């Protein structure tokens, strides 16, 4: 074991006193910067996870309506599923479900109205400021674009519009178009 007098007597050992403290401080700064980077990545991942969850729900909602439409092709061919609205009109226009279905028979028109009412309510409940539309395709009377619309923070923050949305475009609204071709 070296005594204090031997440390002072040896000039090489005297120069190294206190260096370990500087090394520890540099290590702590590097570690802190790394920890901030990891925290930033985690926050970004959570944000994108929420957006992807909303988009997945929108996809499921559009597929749900396409299944309902395939089960009621008489109403599809009659144009009873048409709901050609932009976002603002779609939010304010929710169809009222007919009283049939619980004990009484529904005809195809009533079933289409019931399907749309339930679907629009599901979209409004499941998505942030959600709304839905069914835009007919120009060349085919029984083909539609099922459009699910919702407010998305990234679009609101950038004051952008989604070109996939029906006119008139609304800032901050994201749209998912699913073609329905029987």
N, CA and C of each residue as an Amber inpcrd file, in Angstrom:
protein
   546
   0.8410000  -1.1680000   0.0000000   0.0000000   0.0000000   0.0000000
   0.8870000   1.2320000   0.0000000   0.5160000   2.1940000  -0.8300000
   1.3140000   3.4130000  -0.9400000   0.9070000   4.4060000   0.1240000
   1.8930000   5.0200000   0.7080000   1.5760000   6.0390000   1.7080000
   1.4460000   7.3840000   1.0200000   0.8990000   8.3610000   1.7180000
   0.6710000   9.6940000   1.1670000   1.9920000  10.3520000   0.7800000
   3.0140000  10.0810000   1.5110000   4.3120000  10.6860000   1.2010000
   4.8720000  10.1160000  -0.0780000   4.6340000   8.8380000  -0.3700000
   5.1270000   8.2470000  -1.6140000   4.3580000   8.7970000  -2.8180000
   3.0430000   9.0750000  -2.6670000   2.2610000   9.6420000  -3.7610000
   2.7650000  11.0250000  -4.1330000   3.0590000  11.8300000  -3.1400000
   3.5240000  13.1860000  -3.3970000   4.9440000  13.1460000  -3.9500000
   5.7180000  12.2200000  -3.5190000   7.0910000  12.1280000  -3.9720000
   7.1600000  11.6880000  -5.4320000   6.2040000  10.8930000  -5.9140000
   6.2150000  10.4300000  -7.2940000   5.4230000  11.4290000  -8.1460000
   6.0440000  12.1840000  -9.0580000   5.3520000  13.2100000  -9.8280000
   4.2980000  12.6380000 -10.7870000   4.4850000  11.4440000 -11.3060000
   3.4920000  10.8610000 -12.2120000   2.1900000  10.5750000 -11.4830000
   2.2690000  10.0760000 -10.2610000   1.0710000   9.8010000  -9.4850000
   0.3890000  11.0860000  -9.0500000   1.1450000  12.1290000  -8.7930000
   0.5930000  13.4020000  -8.3460000  -0.2530000  14.0480000  -9.4490000
   0.1290000  13.9080000 -10.6920000  -0.6030000  14.5100000 -11.8030000
  -1.9550000  13.8310000 -12.0330000  -2.1150000  12.5980000 -11.6590000
  -3.3440000  11.8780000 -11.9220000  -4.3960000  12.0460000 -10.8320000
  -4.1190000  12.7230000  -9.7920000  -5.1060000  12.9270000  -8.7380000
  -6.2570000  13.7910000  -9.2740000  -7.5390000  13.3890000  -9.1120000
  -8.7020000  14.1590000  -9.5450000  -9.1750000  13.8540000 -10.9550000
  -8.4290000  13.1060000 -11.7290000  -8.8260000  12.7680000 -13.0990000
 -10.0560000  11.8580000 -13.0960000 -10.1640000  10.9700000 -12.1600000
 -11.3000000  10.0510000 -12.0900000 -12.6180000  10.8170000 -11.9400000
 -12.6190000  11.9260000 -11.2170000 -13.8270000  12.7290000 -11.0400000
 -14.2780000  13.3280000 -12.3810000 -13.3680000  13.8190000 -13.1880000
 -13.6980000  14.3690000 -14.5060000 -14.2450000  13.2620000 -15.4000000
 -13.6430000  12.1020000 -15.3740000 -14.1290000  10.9760000 -16.1670000
 -15.5520000  10.5950000 -15.7760000 -15.8460000  10.6070000 -14.4910000
 -17.1890000  10.2910000 -14.0140000 -18.1850000  11.3410000 -14.4920000
 -17.8230000  12.6140000 -14.4420000 -18.7170000  13.6800000 -14.8950000
 -18.9900000  13.5660000 -16.3970000 -17.9730000  13.2960000 -17.1980000
 -18.1630000  13.1250000 -18.6440000 -19.0710000  11.9290000 -18.9140000
 -18.8710000  10.8470000 -18.1910000 -19.7100000   9.6620000 -18.3450000
 -21.1660000   9.9710000 -18.0020000 -21.3590000  10.7430000 -16.9500000
 -22.7340000  11.1020000 -16.5570000 -23.4020000  11.9710000 -17.6200000
 -22.6820000  12.9000000 -18.2310000 -23.2430000  13.7480000 -19.2860000
 -23.6150000  12.8940000 -20.4980000 -22.7280000  11.9980000 -20.8930000
 -23.0120000  11.1220000 -22.0360000 -24.2250000  10.2390000 -21.7360000
 -24.2980000   9.6910000 -20.5460000 -25.4330000   8.8590000 -20.1570000
 -26.7380000   9.6680000 -20.1600000 -26.7010000  10.9060000 -19.6650000
 -27.9040000  11.7490000 -19.6290000 -28.3970000  12.0560000 -21.0370000
 -27.4790000  12.3500000 -21.9550000 -27.8700000  12.6250000 -23.3450000
 -28.4900000  11.3740000 -23.9630000 -27.9100000  10.2290000 -23.7000000
 -28.4780000   8.9760000 -24.2020000 -29.8610000   8.7060000 -23.6350000
 -30.0450000   8.9640000 -22.3490000 -31.3560000   8.7430000 -21.7170000
 -32.4090000   9.6820000 -22.3060000 -32.0380000  10.9200000 -22.5920000
 -32.9820000  11.8490000 -23.2310000 -33.3530000  11.3760000 -24.6340000
 -32.3890000  10.8300000 -25.3560000 -32.6710000  10.2880000 -26.6820000
 -33.6390000   9.1290000 -26.6290000 -33.4510000   8.2430000 -25.6760000
 -34.3600000   7.1030000 -25.5140000 -35.7630000   7.5760000 -25.1350000
 -35.8520000   8.5650000 -24.2480000 -37.1620000   9.1040000 -23.8540000
 -37.8600000   9.7480000 -25.0520000 -37.1200000  10.4580000 -25.8720000
 -37.6960000  11.0820000 -27.0600000 -38.2160000  10.0230000 -28.0300000
 -37.4620000   8.9670000 -28.2240000 -37.9200000   7.8830000 -29.0950000
 -39.1800000   7.2240000 -28.5440000 -39.2680000   7.0700000 -27.2460000
 -40.4450000   6.4560000 -26.6310000 -41.6860000   7.3190000 -26.8340000
 -41.5450000   8.6180000 -26.6660000 -42.6740000   9.5370000 -26.8630000
 -43.1440000   9.4910000 -28.3150000 -42.2000000   9.4930000 -29.2530000
 -42.5570000   9.4150000 -30.6750000 -43.2500000   8.0920000 -30.9770000
 -42.7610000   7.0100000 -30.4200000 -43.3850000   5.7010000 -30.6470000
 -44.8130000   5.6670000 -30.1150000 -45.0530000   6.2600000 -28.9600000
 -46.4070000   6.3010000 -28.4050000 -47.3480000   7.0990000 -29.2960000
 -46.8560000   8.2220000 -29.8280000 -47.6860000   9.0490000 -30.7110000
 -48.0700000   8.2680000 -31.9630000 -47.1000000   7.6150000 -32.5940000
 -47.3910000   6.8610000 -33.8050000 -48.2370000   5.6250000 -33.5110000
 -48.1000000   5.0560000 -32.3340000 -48.9220000   3.9220000 -31.9460000
 -50.3880000   4.3300000 -31.8510000 -50.6530000   5.5060000 -31.3150000
 -52.0350000   5.9880000 -31.2170000 -52.6110000   6.2260000 -32.6050000
 -51.8290000   6.8530000 -33.5000000 -52.3070000   7.1010000 -34.8600000
 -52.5850000   5.7920000 -35.5880000 -51.7230000   4.8100000 -35.4150000
 -51.9360000   3.5400000 -36.1030000 -53.1460000   2.8060000 -35.5400000
 -53.4090000   2.9610000 -34.2590000 -54.5960000   2.3610000 -33.6550000
 -55.8690000   2.9550000 -34.2530000 -55.8790000   4.2630000 -34.4490000
 -57.0460000   4.9260000 -35.0510000 -57.2220000   4.4620000 -36.4950000
 -56.1300000   4.3680000 -37.2310000 -56.2210000   3.9240000 -38.6280000
 -56.6920000   2.4690000 -38.7250000 -56.2500000   1.6350000 -37.8150000
 -56.7110000   0.2420000 -37.8050000 -58.2070000   0.1740000 -37.5260000
 -58.6610000   0.9790000 -36.5870000 -60.1020000   1.0010000 -36.2690000
 -60.9060000   1.4960000 -37.4730000 -60.3830000   2.5040000 -38.1840000
 -61.0680000   3.0140000 -39.3770000 -61.1710000   1.9230000 -40.4440000
 -60.1240000   1.1470000 -40.6080000 -60.1450000   0.0480000 -41.5780000
 -61.2020000  -0.9800000 -41.2030000 -61.2620000  -1.3350000 -39.9350000
 -62.2660000  -2.3070000 -39.4850000 -63.6900000  -1.7860000 -39.6860000
 -63.8930000  -0.4960000 -39.4450000 -65.2290000   0.0830000 -39.6390000
 -65.6420000   0.0570000 -41.1120000 -64.7120000   0.3510000 -42.0060000
 -65.0640000   0.3240000 -43.4330000 -65.3560000  -1.1030000 -43.8950000
 -64.6180000  -2.0710000 -43.3800000 -64.8810000  -3.4670000 -43.7400000
 -66.2130000  -3.9470000 -43.1680000 -66.5640000  -3.4520000 -41.9880000
 -67.8520000  -3.8120000 -41.3910000 -69.0070000  -3.3530000 -42.2820000
 -68.9250000  -2.1200000 -42.7810000 -70.0070000  -1.6280000 -43.6400000
 -70.0450000  -2.3810000 -44.9660000 -68.8930000  -2.7180000 -45.5120000
 -68.9040000  -3.4610000 -46.7850000 -69.5550000  -4.8340000 -46.5980000
 -69.3420000  -5.4600000 -45.4470000 -70.0170000  -6.7350000 -45.1700000
 -71.5300000  -6.5470000 -45.0640000 -71.9420000  -5.4930000 -44.4090000
 -73.3890000  -5.2140000 -44.3010000 -73.9940000  -4.9680000 -45.6860000
 -73.2600000  -4.2670000 -46.5250000 -73.7740000  -3.9700000 -47.8690000
 -73.8690000  -5.2380000 -48.7100000 -72.8790000  -6.1210000 -48.5860000
 -72.9280000  -7.3750000 -49.3520000 -74.1120000  -8.2470000 -48.9050000
 -74.5230000  -8.1160000 -47.6650000 -75.6660000  -8.8730000 -47.1680000
 -76.9980000  -8.2790000 -47.6200000 -76.9860000  -7.0780000 -48.1640000
 -78.2170000  -6.3990000 -48.5770000 -78.0390000  -5.8210000 -49.9880000
 -77.7480000  -6.6830000 -50.9550000 -77.4660000  -6.2220000 -52.3150000
 -78.6700000  -5.5660000 -52.9880000 -79.8840000  -5.9200000 -52.5790000
 -81.0720000  -5.2750000 -53.1550000 -81.0250000  -3.7750000 -52.8860000
 -80.6830000  -3.3810000 -51.6720000 -80.6000000  -1.9590000 -51.3230000
 -79.4040000  -1.2880000 -51.9820000 -78.3090000  -2.0210000 -52.1480000
 -77.1350000  -1.4550000 -52.8340000 -77.5070000  -1.1100000 -54.2710000
 -78.1510000  -2.0330000 -54.9560000 -78.5450000  -1.8100000 -56.3550000
 -79.5700000  -0.6880000 -56.4720000 -80.3930000  -0.4950000 -55.4430000
 -81.3950000   0.5800000 -55.4570000 -80.7920000   1.9270000 -55.0640000
 -79.5380000   1.9500000 -54.6420000 -78.8850000   3.2060000 -54.2590000
 -79.2210000   3.6730000 -52.8530000 -79.7150000   2.7830000 -52.0080000
 -80.1230000   3.1620000 -50.6510000 -78.9490000   3.3860000 -49.6960000
 -77.7550000   2.9950000 -50.1000000 -76.5920000   3.1980000 -49.2420000
 -75.8260000   4.4780000 -49.5830000 -76.2540000   5.2000000 -50.5710000
 -75.5370000   6.4160000 -50.9620000 -75.5770000   7.4430000 -49.8440000
 -74.4150000   7.9570000 -49.5280000 -74.2570000   8.9770000 -48.4820000
 -73.1050000   9.8700000 -48.9280000 -73.3380000  10.6320000 -49.9780000
 -72.3090000  11.4120000 -50.6660000 -72.1160000  12.7670000 -49.9870000
 -71.3460000  12.7800000 -48.8890000 -71.1160000  13.9920000 -48.1010000
 -69.6330000  14.2550000 -47.9200000 -69.2990000  15.5340000 -47.7820000
 -67.9870000  15.9190000 -47.2880000 -68.0020000  15.8110000 -45.7690000
 -66.8730000  16.1230000 -45.1410000 -66.7490000  15.9310000 -43.6950000
 -67.7770000  16.7420000 -42.9100000 -67.8940000  18.0290000 -43.1990000
 -68.7790000  18.8990000 -42.4210000 -70.2300000  18.4340000 -42.5030000
 -70.6910000  18.0780000 -43.6880000 -72.0700000  17.6100000 -43.8470000
 -72.2690000  16.2360000 -43.2080000 -71.2610000  15.3780000 -43.2910000
 -71.3950000  14.0290000 -42.7330000 -71.4720000  14.0500000 -41.2130000
 -70.7330000  14.9760000 -40.5730000 -70.7700000  15.0530000 -39.1060000
 -72.1620000  15.4370000 -38.6330000 -72.8180000  16.3370000 -39.3380000
 -74.1190000  16.8240000 -38.8970000 -75.3060000  16.0220000 -39.3830000
 -75.0900000  15.0020000 -40.2040000 -76.1950000  14.2710000 -40.8060000
 -76.1090000  12.7890000 -40.4440000 -76.7440000  12.4300000 -39.3430000
 -76.7560000  11.0330000 -38.8930000 -78.1540000  10.4750000 -39.1360000
 -78.2610000   9.3990000 -39.9440000 -79.5870000   8.8500000 -40.2240000
 -80.2120000   8.2240000 -38.9780000 -81.5180000   8.3080000 -38.9060000
 -82.2630000   7.7180000 -37.7920000 -82.6220000   6.2830000 -38.1480000
 -82.3330000   5.3780000 -37.2480000 -82.6160000   3.9600000 -37.4900000
 -84.1190000   3.7120000 -37.4380000 -84.6210000   2.9150000 -38.3710000
 -86.0510000   2.5710000 -38.3280000 -86.3300000   1.6220000 -37.1680000
 -87.5900000   1.5080000 -36.8040000 -87.9850000   0.6830000 -35.6670000
 -88.0270000  -0.8050000 -35.9420000 -87.7890000  -1.2090000 -37.1670000
 -87.8630000  -2.6410000 -37.4700000 -86.5970000  -3.3510000 -37.0180000
 -86.6700000  -4.6510000 -37.0130000 -85.4940000  -5.4460000 -36.6740000
 -85.6080000  -6.1490000 -35.3430000 -86.3490000  -5.5840000 -34.4060000
 -86.5030000  -6.2600000 -33.1120000 -87.9380000  -6.7440000 -33.0030000
 -88.2200000  -7.8230000 -33.6800000 -89.5540000  -8.4070000 -33.6290000
 -90.3480000  -8.1690000 -34.8990000 -90.0070000  -7.1610000 -35.6800000
 -90.7210000  -6.9190000 -36.9400000 -89.7330000  -7.0170000 -38.0950000
 -90.2260000  -7.3580000 -39.2310000 -89.3910000  -7.5460000 -40.4120000
 -88.9810000  -6.2050000 -41.0180000 -87.7400000  -6.1300000 -41.4670000
 -87.2410000  -4.9590000 -42.1820000 -87.2210000  -5.2710000 -43.6680000
 -87.6160000  -4.3090000 -44.4830000 -87.3890000  -4.4750000 -45.9140000
 -85.9670000  -4.0100000 -46.2200000 -85.5290000  -4.1490000 -47.4500000
 -84.1320000  -3.8430000 -47.7830000 -83.8020000  -2.3660000 -47.5680000
 -84.7380000  -1.4660000 -47.8280000 -84.5030000  -0.0330000 -47.6220000
 -84.3500000   0.2790000 -46.1390000 -85.2340000  -0.2880000 -45.3140000
 -85.1280000  -0.0830000 -43.8630000 -83.8220000  -0.6530000 -43.3140000
 -83.4310000  -1.8190000 -43.8370000 -82.1840000  -2.4220000 -43.3750000
 -80.9820000  -1.5600000 -43.7570000 -81.0010000  -0.9550000 -44.9470000
 -79.9130000  -0.0580000 -45.3650000 -79.8460000   1.1580000 -44.4440000
 -81.0000000   1.7230000 -44.1120000 -81.0340000   2.8740000 -43.2110000
 -80.5360000   2.4900000 -41.8280000 -80.9400000   1.3150000 -41.3630000
 -80.4780000   0.8200000 -40.0570000 -78.9590000   0.5840000 -40.0700000
 -78.4680000  -0.0440000 -41.1410000 -77.0180000  -0.2770000 -41.2720000
 -76.2500000   1.0440000 -41.2320000 -76.7140000   2.0110000 -41.9990000
 -76.0230000   3.3090000 -42.0400000 -76.0760000   4.0220000 -40.6930000
 -77.2160000   3.9660000 -40.0410000 -77.3550000   4.6180000 -38.7390000
 -76.3850000   4.0170000 -37.7210000 -76.3710000   2.6890000 -37.6450000
 -75.4710000   2.0240000 -36.6980000 -74.0130000   2.2710000 -37.0510000
 -73.6840000   2.2360000 -38.3550000 -72.3050000   2.4290000 -38.7880000
 -71.8310000   3.8560000 -38.5140000 -72.6420000   4.8380000 -38.8450000
 -72.2590000   6.2370000 -38.6160000 -72.0740000   6.4920000 -37.1220000
 -72.9500000   5.9410000 -36.2950000 -72.7930000   6.0930000 -34.8390000
 -71.5210000   5.4140000 -34.3380000 -71.2010000   4.2300000 -34.8710000
 -69.9590000   3.5440000 -34.4910000 -68.7330000   4.3640000 -34.8830000
 -68.7500000   4.9410000 -36.0810000 -67.6310000   5.7650000 -36.5440000
 -67.4760000   6.9790000 -35.6350000 -68.5870000   7.6150000 -35.2900000
 -68.5350000   8.8120000 -34.4370000 -68.0030000   8.4810000 -33.0400000
 -68.3550000   7.3040000 -32.5110000 -67.9060000   6.9070000 -31.1670000
 -66.4660000   6.4050000 -31.1630000 -66.0470000   5.7300000 -32.2350000
 -64.7570000   5.0390000 -32.2480000 -63.5780000   5.9060000 -32.6620000
 -63.8330000   6.9590000 -33.4150000 -62.7480000   7.7780000 -33.9610000
 -62.8650000   9.2080000 -33.4650000 -61.7440000   9.9230000 -33.3470000
 -61.8130000  11.3190000 -32.9060000 -62.5320000  12.1870000 -33.9410000
 -63.6790000  12.7220000 -33.5540000 -64.5260000  13.5170000 -34.4540000
 -64.8100000  12.7470000 -35.7480000 -65.1460000  11.4670000 -35.6150000
 -65.3370000  10.5920000 -36.7670000 -66.6260000  10.8420000 -37.5170000
 -66.5710000  10.5810000 -38.8230000 -67.7340000  10.6930000 -39.7050000
 -67.5400000   9.7090000 -40.8520000 -68.6300000   9.3800000 -41.5320000
 -68.5490000   8.4330000 -42.6370000 -69.3780000   8.8580000 -43.8240000
 -68.9320000   8.4380000 -45.0120000 -69.6460000   8.7410000 -46.2490000
 -69.5300000   7.5460000 -47.1850000 -70.4610000   7.4590000 -48.1220000
 -70.4210000   6.4680000 -49.1960000 -70.5840000   7.2110000 -50.5040000
 -69.5040000   7.2910000 -51.2430000 -69.4940000   8.0580000 -52.4860000
 -69.6220000   7.0870000 -53.6510000 -70.6690000   7.2420000 -54.4710000
 -70.8300000   6.3240000 -55.6040000 -69.7220000   6.5310000 -56.6380000
 -69.3500000   5.4390000 -57.2860000 -68.3580000   5.4970000 -58.3490000
 -69.0660000   5.8810000 -59.6400000 -68.4490000   6.7180000 -60.4330000
 -69.0980000   7.2760000 -61.6270000 -69.4590000   6.2170000 -62.6650000
 -68.6300000   5.2150000 -62.8670000 -68.8580000   4.2600000 -63.9570000
 -69.6880000   3.0450000 -63.5750000 -69.9920000   2.8640000 -62.2940000
 -70.6620000   1.6480000 -61.8540000 -71.7090000   2.0170000 -60.8020000
 -72.9630000   1.7050000 -61.0700000 -74.0600000   2.0950000 -60.1720000
 -74.0100000   1.3750000 -58.8260000 -73.3790000   0.2280000 -58.7540000
 -73.3410000  -0.5170000 -57.4960000 -71.9710000  -0.4480000 -56.8100000
 -71.0650000   0.3530000 -57.3320000 -69.7270000   0.4810000 -56.7260000
 -69.6590000   1.7860000 -55.9380000 -69.0210000   1.7210000 -54.7860000
 -68.9010000   2.8820000 -53.9000000 -67.4800000   2.9900000 -53.3640000
 -67.1470000   4.1600000 -52.8890000 -65.9920000   4.3430000 -52.0270000
 -66.5460000   4.5660000 -50.6270000 -66.1970000   3.6750000 -49.7210000
 -66.5690000   3.8560000 -48.3210000 -65.4970000   4.7650000 -47.7280000
 -65.9030000   5.9330000 -47.2600000 -64.9500000   6.9250000 -46.7610000
 -65.1590000   7.0920000 -45.2590000 -64.1120000   6.7830000 -44.5020000
 -64.1240000   6.9920000 -43.0620000 -63.2510000   8.2090000 -42.7940000
 -63.7970000   9.1960000 -42.0720000 -63.1030000  10.4670000 -41.8440000
 -62.9640000  10.7190000 -40.3470000 -61.8230000  11.3120000 -39.9620000
 -61.5910000  11.6660000 -38.5600000 -60.5460000  12.7620000 -38.4920000
 -60.5230000  13.4410000 -37.3470000 -59.5170000  14.4810000 -37.1040000
 -58.2190000  13.8060000 -36.6760000 -57.1190000  14.2460000 -37.2760000
 -55.8070000  13.7160000 -36.9210000 -54.8890000  14.8670000 -36.5340000
 -54.2570000  14.7410000 -35.3760000 -53.4550000  15.8260000 -34.8150000
 -52.3220000  16.2700000 -35.7370000 -51.6690000  15.3350000 -36.4210000
 -50.5570000  15.7310000 -37.2910000 -51.0340000  16.6200000 -38.4340000
 -52.2360000  16.3690000 -38.9380000 -52.7780000  17.2320000 -39.9910000
 -53.2380000  18.5690000 -39.4290000 -53.8080000  18.5580000 -38.2250000
 -54.2530000  19.8040000 -37.5970000 -53.0500000  20.7040000 -37.3310000
 -51.9700000  20.1160000 -36.7880000 -50.7740000  20.8960000 -36.4630000
 -50.1280000  21.5090000 -37.6930000 -50.1790000  20.8020000 -38.8300000
 -49.5490000  21.3180000 -40.0460000 -50.5220000  22.1030000 -40.9290000
 -51.7720000  22.2520000 -40.4760000 -52.8180000  22.9460000 -41.2480000
 -52.9600000  22.3580000 -42.6460000 -52.8890000  21.0240000 -42.7420000
 -52.9540000  20.3460000 -44.0290000 -54.3170000  19.6850000 -44.2310000
 -54.6050000  19.3870000 -45.4870000 -55.8120000  18.6520000 -45.8460000
 -55.3960000  17.3440000 -46.5170000 -56.2630000  16.3540000 -46.4270000
 -56.0160000  15.0490000 -47.0420000 -56.6760000  15.0420000 -48.4200000
 -55.9100000  14.8000000 -49.4860000 -56.5020000  14.8020000 -50.8290000
 -57.4680000  13.6470000 -51.0730000 -57.4900000  12.6490000 -50.2120000
 -58.4070000  11.5190000 -50.3730000 -59.8110000  11.8100000 -49.8640000
 -59.9930000  12.9480000 -49.1870000 -61.2970000  13.2810000 -48.6230000
 -62.2280000  13.8520000 -49.6830000 -63.5340000  13.5910000 -49.5250000
 -64.4940000  14.1960000 -50.4410000 -64.5420000  15.7150000 -50.2450000
 -64.8940000  16.4130000 -51.3100000 -64.9670000  17.8820000 -51.2610000
 -66.1570000  18.2890000 -50.4020000 -66.0800000  19.3920000 -49.7330000
 -64.9590000  20.3170000 -49.6220000 -63.9490000  19.8200000 -48.5750000
 -62.6720000  20.0440000 -48.8710000 -61.6080000  19.5960000 -47.9740000
 -61.6400000  20.3970000 -46.6730000 -61.3760000  19.7170000 -45.5630000
 -61.3580000  20.3440000 -44.2480000 -59.9750000  20.1230000 -43.6400000
 -59.3870000  21.1930000 -43.1220000 -58.0580000  21.1100000 -42.5170000
 -58.0950000  20.1760000 -41.3190000 -57.1150000  19.2710000 -41.2700000
 -56.9820000  18.3800000 -40.1220000 -57.7560000  17.0900000 -40.2080000
 -58.4920000  16.8700000 -41.2920000 -59.2970000  15.6570000 -41.4120000
 -58.5540000  14.6340000 -42.2610000 -58.4170000  13.4290000 -41.7250000
 -57.7960000  12.3090000 -42.4430000 -58.9170000  11.4270000 -42.9680000
 -58.7340000  10.8750000 -44.1710000 -59.7480000  10.0130000 -44.7720000
 -59.1500000   8.6790000 -45.1910000 -59.9260000   7.6270000 -44.9990000
 -59.5730000   6.3040000 -45.4690000 -60.6440000   5.9060000 -46.4840000
 -60.2370000   5.6400000 -47.7190000 -61.1570000   5.2180000 -48.7720000
 -61.0310000   3.7190000 -48.9810000 -62.1510000   3.0270000 -48.9240000
 -62.1780000   1.5930000 -49.1980000 -63.1620000   1.3650000 -50.3320000
 -62.6940000   0.8400000 -51.4550000 -63.6330000   0.5990000 -52.5510000
 -64.5680000  -0.5680000 -52.2450000 -65.8270000  -0.3930000 -52.5930000
 -66.8130000  -1.4680000 -52.4640000 -67.2890000  -1.7930000 -53.8690000
 -66.9140000  -2.9760000 -54.3220000 -67.3430000  -3.4340000 -55.6550000
 -67.9310000  -4.8200000 -55.4540000 -69.2590000  -4.9340000 -55.6150000
 -69.9020000  -6.2330000 -55.3670000 -69.5040000  -7.2880000 -56.3770000
